Amino acid sequence: MMKKTFVLTALTMGAIAAHAQSTGNDAAPLGLELGKTRCERLSSPTRHARAGQAPWAGGDTVEIKHLERFNLPGLTRAIVNCDAQDTVALITLTFDRTALDEVSRKLDARYESKRKTDSAAENAYAEWAAANGSVEMLYARDGKQFTVAYWAKGAKAKYFAYSGNGGGTASKKPAAQTPPAAAAAAAQPAPL
C-alpha cells in the first residue's frame, strides 16, 4: 500500500513539474495571460480606461493607467485588446528607446527567437514564440520609442483577415486599436 502511494505521489509530482515546465514560456505581460485572462478584470476606472472597441477582435480596447506599479523601466503606454469572449487577445506595450536592450534581453531569455531583422534597419523587427501566442518588437532606427506586442494564439491571423477583407480601414480604426505591425511601415512611432 505504501509503495502504491509513493508511486502515485511521484507520478503526480512529475505531472505537475512537466506542466510547470510546459507553461514556463506562456506570455502573460502585466499579469494578464493571453487567451485566458478575462477582460472584465480590467473594469476599475481608477486603474484602466476604456479606449474604444477592437472590431477585429470583437471586444473592448482598454488602456491601463498607473504603469509605475508594473516596475517595467521605460514603459510609457499599455493597451489591451479583448476578443468577443472577453479574453485578452493582444497587449501592446510602448517603451522609451532607452529600455530597448534590456527588454530585448529579457524576451530572448524567456521565449524562443523566431526572426530578427538587422537592428540598424530603417524599421527593425523581432519575433519570439510563446506557448500561448507570439511576441513582436518593432522600432524605427531613429525612433524615440519601441513597441512590444503580445498576440494570443490566432489573434494575429484574425487581425490580418479583418484588415485584408475590407473590414477595417485606417479611417475606421482608432489609433489605440492599431496593432504595432502596422506601425512597422512608419518611420516614427505614433505620438502618445
XYZ file of C-alpha atoms in Angstrom:
192
model
C 0.000 0.000 0.000
C 2.824 2.373 0.915
C 4.597 1.578 -2.346
C 1.451 2.396 -4.402
C 1.045 5.703 -2.567
C 4.690 6.590 -3.237
C 4.356 5.742 -6.946
C 1.127 7.772 -7.276
C 2.719 10.701 -5.451
C 5.787 10.528 -7.681
C 3.612 10.425 -10.822
C 1.522 13.349 -9.619
C 4.605 15.415 -8.775
C 6.118 14.538 -12.158
C 2.948 15.668 -13.951
C 2.932 18.947 -12.003
C 6.600 19.538 -12.823
C 6.024 18.770 -16.511
C 3.066 21.175 -16.585
C 5.129 23.883 -14.901
C 7.883 23.460 -17.495
C 5.488 23.490 -20.432
C 3.858 26.738 -19.282
C 7.158 28.426 -18.480
C 7.040 30.339 -21.757
C 3.394 31.398 -21.605
C 3.027 35.080 -22.373
C 1.371 36.943 -19.519
C 2.558 40.546 -19.713
C 1.353 42.714 -16.826
C -0.011 39.522 -15.259
C -2.645 39.108 -17.997
C -2.281 35.673 -19.590
C -3.035 35.747 -23.306
C -6.196 33.953 -24.334
C -7.201 33.191 -20.731
C -7.475 36.347 -18.637
C -10.968 37.819 -18.644
C -11.077 41.469 -19.604
C -13.841 42.124 -17.075
C -10.960 42.098 -14.605
C -9.889 45.438 -16.132
C -13.077 47.280 -15.185
C -11.662 49.575 -12.454
C -11.856 53.129 -13.858
C -9.118 54.292 -11.480
C -6.614 51.842 -12.999
C -7.941 51.410 -16.547
C -9.727 53.470 -19.177
C -11.935 52.021 -21.896
C -10.398 53.302 -25.124
C -12.990 52.037 -27.603
C -13.640 48.830 -29.496
C -11.317 46.354 -31.197
C -13.556 45.384 -34.144
C -11.005 42.897 -35.482
C -11.059 41.051 -32.134
C -14.725 41.618 -31.293
C -14.302 43.230 -27.863
C -13.185 46.278 -25.946
C -9.891 48.126 -26.055
C -8.597 49.184 -22.641
C -5.703 51.490 -21.763
C -4.004 50.660 -18.483
C -3.196 53.609 -16.227
C -0.610 53.870 -13.414
C 2.126 51.961 -15.231
C 4.628 52.523 -12.427
C 3.060 49.647 -10.465
C 4.412 47.146 -13.012
C 8.041 48.124 -12.321
C 8.992 47.980 -16.017
C 11.586 50.690 -16.656
C 10.759 52.756 -19.725
C 7.114 51.606 -20.055
C 5.051 54.569 -21.275
C 1.790 53.016 -22.518
C -0.129 49.739 -22.266
C -3.160 48.843 -24.381
C -5.209 45.626 -24.050
C -7.484 44.385 -26.851
C -10.198 41.934 -25.819
C -11.948 39.389 -28.025
C -15.674 38.623 -28.306
C -15.365 36.100 -25.449
C -13.935 38.871 -23.204
C -10.437 37.376 -23.085
C -7.116 39.111 -23.733
C -6.267 38.891 -27.453
C -3.452 41.463 -27.755
C -1.380 43.513 -25.331
C 0.646 46.348 -26.817
C 3.385 47.893 -24.670
C 5.225 51.067 -25.660
C 8.630 51.768 -24.118
C 11.181 54.572 -24.211
C 14.032 53.644 -26.536
C 16.477 53.595 -23.600
C 14.925 50.291 -22.429
C 15.402 48.517 -25.799
C 18.444 46.402 -24.918
C 17.071 45.326 -21.539
C 13.651 44.369 -22.921
C 15.226 42.525 -25.853
C 17.489 40.533 -23.495
C 14.522 39.584 -21.302
C 12.499 38.425 -24.309
C 15.472 36.411 -25.633
C 15.880 34.736 -22.237
C 12.196 33.815 -21.877
C 10.979 32.938 -25.384
C 12.254 31.122 -28.456
C 13.519 33.630 -31.014
C 11.837 33.179 -34.416
C 13.053 36.068 -36.527
C 15.025 39.298 -36.260
C 15.957 41.969 -38.752
C 19.227 43.855 -38.606
C 18.963 46.275 -35.686
C 20.298 49.050 -37.957
C 17.432 48.579 -40.452
C 15.115 51.509 -41.113
C 12.338 49.624 -39.283
C 13.673 46.817 -37.092
C 11.568 43.792 -36.185
C 11.952 40.786 -33.899
C 9.604 37.893 -33.166
C 9.509 35.249 -30.443
C 7.236 32.230 -29.936
C 5.292 31.801 -26.702
C 3.342 28.710 -25.721
C 0.081 30.658 -25.958
C 0.851 33.058 -28.802
C 3.682 35.187 -30.151
C 5.634 38.292 -29.215
C 6.812 41.017 -31.624
C 9.047 44.008 -31.145
C 9.076 46.888 -33.629
C 11.040 50.090 -33.752
C 12.270 52.696 -36.167
C 16.027 53.191 -36.360
C 15.801 56.799 -35.167
C 12.628 56.392 -33.097
C 12.377 57.560 -29.510
C 10.140 54.622 -28.570
C 9.579 50.984 -29.445
C 6.607 48.655 -29.228
C 6.257 45.112 -27.937
C 3.086 43.255 -28.933
C 1.896 40.058 -27.259
C -0.567 38.249 -29.553
C -2.778 35.414 -28.255
C -2.858 32.302 -30.465
C -4.861 33.053 -33.593
C -5.286 36.778 -32.815
C -2.698 37.984 -35.328
C -4.262 35.968 -38.144
C -7.681 37.278 -37.119
C -6.394 40.857 -37.274
C -4.899 40.430 -40.746
C -8.003 38.611 -42.015
C -10.125 41.515 -40.778
C -7.799 44.098 -42.313
C -7.423 42.205 -45.580
C -11.126 41.702 -46.300
C -12.006 45.376 -46.191
C -13.394 45.039 -42.663
C -11.191 47.807 -41.435
C -9.573 50.842 -42.887
C -7.271 53.360 -41.321
C -10.138 55.851 -41.074
C -12.383 53.370 -39.233
C -9.867 52.246 -36.602
C -8.864 54.442 -33.666
C -5.100 54.707 -33.148
C -5.293 52.769 -29.860
C -6.572 49.716 -31.729
C -3.963 49.624 -34.468
C -1.601 46.733 -33.761
C 2.099 47.544 -33.921
C 2.610 45.529 -37.115
C 1.001 48.427 -38.969
C 3.435 50.815 -37.293
C 6.424 49.000 -38.821
C 5.832 50.842 -42.082
C 6.074 54.226 -40.382
C 9.455 55.875 -39.883
C 8.462 57.152 -36.421
C 6.078 55.615 -33.867
C 2.734 57.363 -33.481
C 2.753 60.102 -30.833
C 1.184 59.292 -27.486
